C-alpha positions as a printed Julia matrix, in Angstrom:
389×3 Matrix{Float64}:
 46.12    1.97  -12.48
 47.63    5.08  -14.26
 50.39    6.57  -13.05
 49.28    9.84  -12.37
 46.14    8.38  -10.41
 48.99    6.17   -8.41
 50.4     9.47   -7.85
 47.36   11.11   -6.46
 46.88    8.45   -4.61
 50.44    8.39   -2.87
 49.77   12.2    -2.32
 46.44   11.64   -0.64
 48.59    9.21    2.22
 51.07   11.88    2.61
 48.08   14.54    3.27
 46.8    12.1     5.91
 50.56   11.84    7.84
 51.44   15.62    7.38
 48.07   16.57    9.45
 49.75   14.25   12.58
 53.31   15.26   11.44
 53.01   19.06   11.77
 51.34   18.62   15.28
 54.49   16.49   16.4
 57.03   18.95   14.97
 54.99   22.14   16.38
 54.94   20.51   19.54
 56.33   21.6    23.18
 59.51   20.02   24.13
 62.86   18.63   22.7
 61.87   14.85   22.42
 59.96   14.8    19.25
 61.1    11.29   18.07
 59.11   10.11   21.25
 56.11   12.09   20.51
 55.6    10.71   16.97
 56.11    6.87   18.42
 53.51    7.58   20.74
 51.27    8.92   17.58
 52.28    5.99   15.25
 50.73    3.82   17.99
 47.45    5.7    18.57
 46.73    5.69   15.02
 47.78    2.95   14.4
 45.31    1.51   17.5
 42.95    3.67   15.15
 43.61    1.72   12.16
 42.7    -1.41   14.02
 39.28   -0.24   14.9
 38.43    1.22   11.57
 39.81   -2.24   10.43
 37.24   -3.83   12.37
 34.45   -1.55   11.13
 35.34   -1.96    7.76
 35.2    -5.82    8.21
 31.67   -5.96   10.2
 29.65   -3.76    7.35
 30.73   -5.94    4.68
 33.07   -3.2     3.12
 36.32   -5.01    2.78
 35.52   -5.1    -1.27
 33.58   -1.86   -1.39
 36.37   -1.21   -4.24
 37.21   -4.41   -5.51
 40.61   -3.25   -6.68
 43.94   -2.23   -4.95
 45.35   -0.09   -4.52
 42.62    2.44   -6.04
 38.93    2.26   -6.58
 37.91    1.2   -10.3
 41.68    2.35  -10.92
 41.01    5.81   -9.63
 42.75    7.41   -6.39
 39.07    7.91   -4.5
 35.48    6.83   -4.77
 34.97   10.55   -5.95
 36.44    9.71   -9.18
 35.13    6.06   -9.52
 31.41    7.77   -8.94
 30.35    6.17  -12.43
 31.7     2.37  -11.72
 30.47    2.66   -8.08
 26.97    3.38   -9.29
 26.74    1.11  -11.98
 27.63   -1.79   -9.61
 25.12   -0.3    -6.8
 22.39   -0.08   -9.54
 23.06   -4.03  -10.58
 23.31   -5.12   -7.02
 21.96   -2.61   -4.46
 22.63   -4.81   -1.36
 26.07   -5.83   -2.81
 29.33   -5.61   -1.69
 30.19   -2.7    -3.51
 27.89    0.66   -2.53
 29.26    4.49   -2.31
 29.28    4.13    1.43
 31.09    0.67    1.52
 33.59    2.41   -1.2
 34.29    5.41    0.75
 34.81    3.0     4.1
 37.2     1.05    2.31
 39.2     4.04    0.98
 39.25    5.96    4.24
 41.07    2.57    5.98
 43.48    2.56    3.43
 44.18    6.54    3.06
 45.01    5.89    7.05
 47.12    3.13    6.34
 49.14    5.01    3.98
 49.43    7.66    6.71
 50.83    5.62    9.37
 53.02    3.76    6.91
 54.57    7.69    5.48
 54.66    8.44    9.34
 56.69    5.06   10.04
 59.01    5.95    6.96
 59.49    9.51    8.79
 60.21    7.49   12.09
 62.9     5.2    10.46
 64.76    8.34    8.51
 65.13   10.29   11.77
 66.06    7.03   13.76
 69.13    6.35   11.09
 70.07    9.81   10.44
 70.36   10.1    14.07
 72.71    7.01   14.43
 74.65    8.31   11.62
 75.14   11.91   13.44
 76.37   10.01   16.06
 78.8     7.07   14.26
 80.15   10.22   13.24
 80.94   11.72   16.52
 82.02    8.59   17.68
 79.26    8.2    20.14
 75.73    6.17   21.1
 72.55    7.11   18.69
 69.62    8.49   21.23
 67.26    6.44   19.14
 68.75    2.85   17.31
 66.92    2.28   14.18
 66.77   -1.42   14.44
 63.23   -0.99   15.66
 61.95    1.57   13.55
 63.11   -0.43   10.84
 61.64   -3.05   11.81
 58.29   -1.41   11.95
 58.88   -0.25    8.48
 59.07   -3.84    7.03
 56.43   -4.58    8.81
 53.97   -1.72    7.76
 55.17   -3.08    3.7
 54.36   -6.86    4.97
 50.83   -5.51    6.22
 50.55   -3.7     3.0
 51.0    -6.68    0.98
 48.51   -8.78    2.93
 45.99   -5.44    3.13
 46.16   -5.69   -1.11
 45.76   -9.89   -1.36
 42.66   -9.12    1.35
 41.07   -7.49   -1.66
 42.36   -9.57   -4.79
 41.65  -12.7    -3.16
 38.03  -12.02   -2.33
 38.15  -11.8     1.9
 39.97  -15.22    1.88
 39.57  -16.27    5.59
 43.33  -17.04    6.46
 44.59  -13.77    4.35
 42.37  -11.44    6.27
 43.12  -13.17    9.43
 46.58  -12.37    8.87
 46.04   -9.28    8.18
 44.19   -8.41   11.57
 47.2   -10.09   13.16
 50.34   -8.12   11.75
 48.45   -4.87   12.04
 47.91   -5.52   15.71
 51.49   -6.95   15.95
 52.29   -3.47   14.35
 50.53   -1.66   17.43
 52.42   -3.75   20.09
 55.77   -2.8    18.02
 55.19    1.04   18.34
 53.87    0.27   21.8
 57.26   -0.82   22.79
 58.97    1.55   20.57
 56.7     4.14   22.88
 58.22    2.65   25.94
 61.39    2.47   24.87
 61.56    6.21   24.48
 59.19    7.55   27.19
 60.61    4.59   29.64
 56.2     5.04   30.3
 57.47    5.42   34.35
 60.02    7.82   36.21
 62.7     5.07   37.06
 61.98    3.94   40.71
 64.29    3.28   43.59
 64.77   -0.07   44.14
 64.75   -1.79   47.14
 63.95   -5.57   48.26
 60.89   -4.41   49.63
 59.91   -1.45   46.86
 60.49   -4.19   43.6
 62.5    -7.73   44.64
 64.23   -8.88   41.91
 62.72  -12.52   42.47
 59.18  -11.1    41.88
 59.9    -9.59   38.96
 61.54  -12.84   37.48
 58.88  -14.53   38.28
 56.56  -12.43   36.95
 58.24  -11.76   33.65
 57.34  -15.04   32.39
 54.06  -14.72   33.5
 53.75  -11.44   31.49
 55.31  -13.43   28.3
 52.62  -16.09   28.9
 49.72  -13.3    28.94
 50.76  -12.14   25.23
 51.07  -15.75   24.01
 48.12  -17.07   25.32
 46.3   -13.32   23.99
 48.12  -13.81   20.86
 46.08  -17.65   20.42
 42.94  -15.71   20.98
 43.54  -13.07   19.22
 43.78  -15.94   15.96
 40.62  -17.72   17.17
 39.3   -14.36   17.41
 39.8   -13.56   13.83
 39.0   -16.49   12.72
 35.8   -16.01   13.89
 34.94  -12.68   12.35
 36.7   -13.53    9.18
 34.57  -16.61    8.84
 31.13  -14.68   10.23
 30.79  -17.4    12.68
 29.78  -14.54   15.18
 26.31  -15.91   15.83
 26.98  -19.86   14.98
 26.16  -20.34   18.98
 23.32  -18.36   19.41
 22.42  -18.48   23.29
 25.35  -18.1    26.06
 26.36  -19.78   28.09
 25.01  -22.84   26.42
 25.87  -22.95   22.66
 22.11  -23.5    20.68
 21.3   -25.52   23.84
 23.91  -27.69   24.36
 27.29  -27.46   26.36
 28.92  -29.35   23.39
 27.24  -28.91   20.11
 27.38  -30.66   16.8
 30.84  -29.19   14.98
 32.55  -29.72   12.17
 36.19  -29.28   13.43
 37.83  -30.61    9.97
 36.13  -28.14    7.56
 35.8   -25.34   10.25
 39.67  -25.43   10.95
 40.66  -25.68    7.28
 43.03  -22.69    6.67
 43.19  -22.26    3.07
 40.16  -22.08    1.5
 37.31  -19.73   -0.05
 35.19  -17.8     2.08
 31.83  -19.24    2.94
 33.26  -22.77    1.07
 35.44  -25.99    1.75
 38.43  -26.86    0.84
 37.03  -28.99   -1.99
 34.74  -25.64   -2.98
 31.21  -26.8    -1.5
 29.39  -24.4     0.94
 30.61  -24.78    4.14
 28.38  -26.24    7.16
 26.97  -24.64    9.6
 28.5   -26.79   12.26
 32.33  -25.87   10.68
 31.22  -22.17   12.32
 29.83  -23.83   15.32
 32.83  -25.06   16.17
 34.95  -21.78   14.75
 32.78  -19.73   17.32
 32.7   -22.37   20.19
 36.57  -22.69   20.55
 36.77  -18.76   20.54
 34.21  -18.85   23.1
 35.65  -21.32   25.46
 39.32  -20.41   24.74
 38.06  -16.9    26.33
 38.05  -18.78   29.59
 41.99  -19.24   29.48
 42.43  -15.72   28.45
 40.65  -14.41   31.57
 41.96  -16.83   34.27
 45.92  -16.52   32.26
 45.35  -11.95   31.94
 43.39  -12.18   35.08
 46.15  -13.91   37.38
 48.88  -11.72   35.91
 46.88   -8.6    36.34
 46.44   -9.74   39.98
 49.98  -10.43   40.48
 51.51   -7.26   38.9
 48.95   -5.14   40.81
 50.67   -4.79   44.09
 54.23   -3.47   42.44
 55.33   -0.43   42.09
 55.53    0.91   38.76
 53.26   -1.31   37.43
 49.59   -0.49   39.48
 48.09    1.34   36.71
 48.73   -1.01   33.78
 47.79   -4.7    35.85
 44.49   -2.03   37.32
 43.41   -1.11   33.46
 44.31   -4.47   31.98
 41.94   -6.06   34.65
 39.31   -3.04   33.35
 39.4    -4.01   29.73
 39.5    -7.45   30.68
 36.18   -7.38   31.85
 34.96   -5.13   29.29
 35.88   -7.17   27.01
 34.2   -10.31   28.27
 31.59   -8.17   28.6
 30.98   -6.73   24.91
 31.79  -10.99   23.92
 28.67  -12.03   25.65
 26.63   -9.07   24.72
 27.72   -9.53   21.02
 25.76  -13.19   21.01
 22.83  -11.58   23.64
 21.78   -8.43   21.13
 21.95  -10.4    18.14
 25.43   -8.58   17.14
 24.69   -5.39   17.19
 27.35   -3.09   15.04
 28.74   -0.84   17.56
 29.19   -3.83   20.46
 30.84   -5.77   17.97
 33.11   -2.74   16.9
 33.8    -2.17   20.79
 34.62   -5.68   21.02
 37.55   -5.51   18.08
 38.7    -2.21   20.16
 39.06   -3.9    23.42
 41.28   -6.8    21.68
 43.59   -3.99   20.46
 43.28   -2.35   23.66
 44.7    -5.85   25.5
 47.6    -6.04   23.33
 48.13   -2.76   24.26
 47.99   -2.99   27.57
 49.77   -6.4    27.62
 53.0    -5.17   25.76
 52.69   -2.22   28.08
 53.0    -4.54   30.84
 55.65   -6.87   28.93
 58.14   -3.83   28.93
 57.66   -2.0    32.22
 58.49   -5.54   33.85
 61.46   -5.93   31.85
 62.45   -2.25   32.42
 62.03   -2.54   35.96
 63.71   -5.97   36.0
 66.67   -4.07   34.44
 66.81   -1.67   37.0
 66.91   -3.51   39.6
 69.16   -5.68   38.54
 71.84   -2.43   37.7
 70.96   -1.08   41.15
 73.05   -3.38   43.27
 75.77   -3.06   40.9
 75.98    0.85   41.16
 75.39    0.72   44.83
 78.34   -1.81   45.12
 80.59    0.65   43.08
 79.59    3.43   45.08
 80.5     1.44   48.17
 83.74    0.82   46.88
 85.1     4.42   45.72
 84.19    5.8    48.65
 85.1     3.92   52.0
């Protein structure tokens, strides 16, 4: 790729993060560093989606290069290799409209990842402002920084998605960090907005003992999530989406023929074995019947913690729309396999996943917030007590 088409191209990201910049800066109120977390994670939640759509029309290679089109910064410009490649295979994997899919995803990529970089500058120029004055940095950049690794992690793997041809386990990964991205600026969103106007605590308003015991609870919600969230992708990445065509039987039968050794095979081709043959239909079978079932443990493990988190303070709202999506969720699942996959179910379906892991690491750091609280609150009450008899 030439240099001043790499340079377009970096310009053309930059575009797409000064648009969501210049809102953040000419916003109401003093707490902009909050403001642009908030919008890191809801474009980043937008990413994921657009992610999903660009996966379920077949447009991850719609240009077959990275991190250009035909070595040009937009499909405009590639307009001649585009075509020729249309013309030789019209139903291929390269069309204008796959292109221009594929392009948009990554021109809103490079956005979030110029808005992270703007996140992380302000973050350590803050803590040095305040090294300086010998006092504590509003915002520690340990976070943000992390983020910003991150983002150039999920770079890397958004790039090998391409050059390696939609390898299974690469793609996989990729759907994994950029939702792990999304529950980073979701806490990072927390963090700063504390999501809740701290509550008084009392043994009847928020026991400590509750919310121990529901903290691990909430941990085991985002790692059981986290398991389905692989199966999940390993699913779509595999197009094992309608192996089991009928629910909730699977072709008939509660336990079909599978093919667990080539299904579960991690590195390989897509659509092949490990050895390079085609692979079986029972390998998806199995891909799409562990999803399936595994979906069970997600809705009894989210369900239960929902349930239990509903009754406290603080934490209603999140446990009330964590049981919504929940459902939803389970819902667009079984209508994927009952309507034959239709595009936008199956593009709800990928939103509600990144609308769990929302919701769970929500619910991950209001507990701990609150457990923090509540936990100080004796402490200054005590001290109180004591300085004034």
């Amino acid at each position: 790729m030439e240099v001043s088409n790499f340079v377009l191209l970096a310009l053309t990201g930059i575009l797409a993060a000064s648009v969501p910049l210049a809102l953040v800066w000419t916003a109401t109120g003093t707490n902009k560093y909050r403001k642009l977390a908030w919008v890191i994670a809801f474009f980043t939640f937008d990413l994921i989606v657009f992610g999903g759509f660009t996966r379920l029309t077949d447009s991850g290679l719609g240009c077959p290069d990275w991190p250009g089109c035909y070595g040009e910064a937009n499909p405009f410009l590639a307009h001649a290799h585009i075509a020729a490649a249309e013309a030789l295979m019209p139903t291929g994997p390269v069309t204008t409209m796959k292109a221009w899919i594929e392009m948009i995803h990554r021109f809103l990529a490079m956005g979030i990842g110029f808005m992270i970089v703007g996140l992380m500058a302000a973050s350590w120029l803050e803590w040095r402002r305040a090294r300086a004055r010998a006092g504590k940095p509003a915002h520690g950049p340990l976070l943000p920084t992390v983020m910003f690794l991150w983002v150039c992690v999920q770079g890397a793997f958004g790039a090998w998605t391409v050059t390696m041809k939609l390898q299974p386990i690469i793609v996989t990964l990729h759907l994994l960090f950029g939702l792990t991205l999304l529950a980073l600026a979701v806490w990072l969103g927390g963090r700063e907005d504390k999501l809740m106007a701290p509550p008084r605590f009392s043994p009847v308003a928020a026991p400590v003992s509750v919310l121990r015991r529901l903290r691990p609870l909430a941990w085991l919600a985002g790692a059981v999530l986290l398991v389905q969230l692989a199966l999940g992708g390993w699913v779509s990445t595999n197009y094992a989406t309608l192996a089991c065509s009928d629910f909730p039987l699977c072709n008939g039968q509660i336990v079909p023929e599978m093919d667990w050794q080539h299904g579960f095979t991690l590195w390989r081709e897509l659509g092949k074995t490990a050895a390079g043959h085609y692979l079986p239909f029972s390998a998806l079978t199995a891909i799409h019947w562990v999803h399936r079932n595994f979906a069970l443990v997600v809705v009894l493990v989210l369900g239960y913690t929902a349930w239990r988190a509903w009754r406290l303070p603080g934490l209603h709202g999140t446990a009330r729309n964590l049981a919504l999506v929940l459902a939803a969720q389970a819902t667009t699942g079984i209508a994927t396999v009952f309507l034959n996959f239709p595009l936008p179910i199956a593009v709800l379906h990928n939103a509600g996943a990144a609308g769990l892991v929302l919701l769970v690491t929500m619910l991950n750091y209001k507990v701990q917030y609150q457990l923090e609280l509540a936990l100080r609150s004796p402490r200054r009450e005590a001290a109180t007590s004591a300085s004034h008899p």
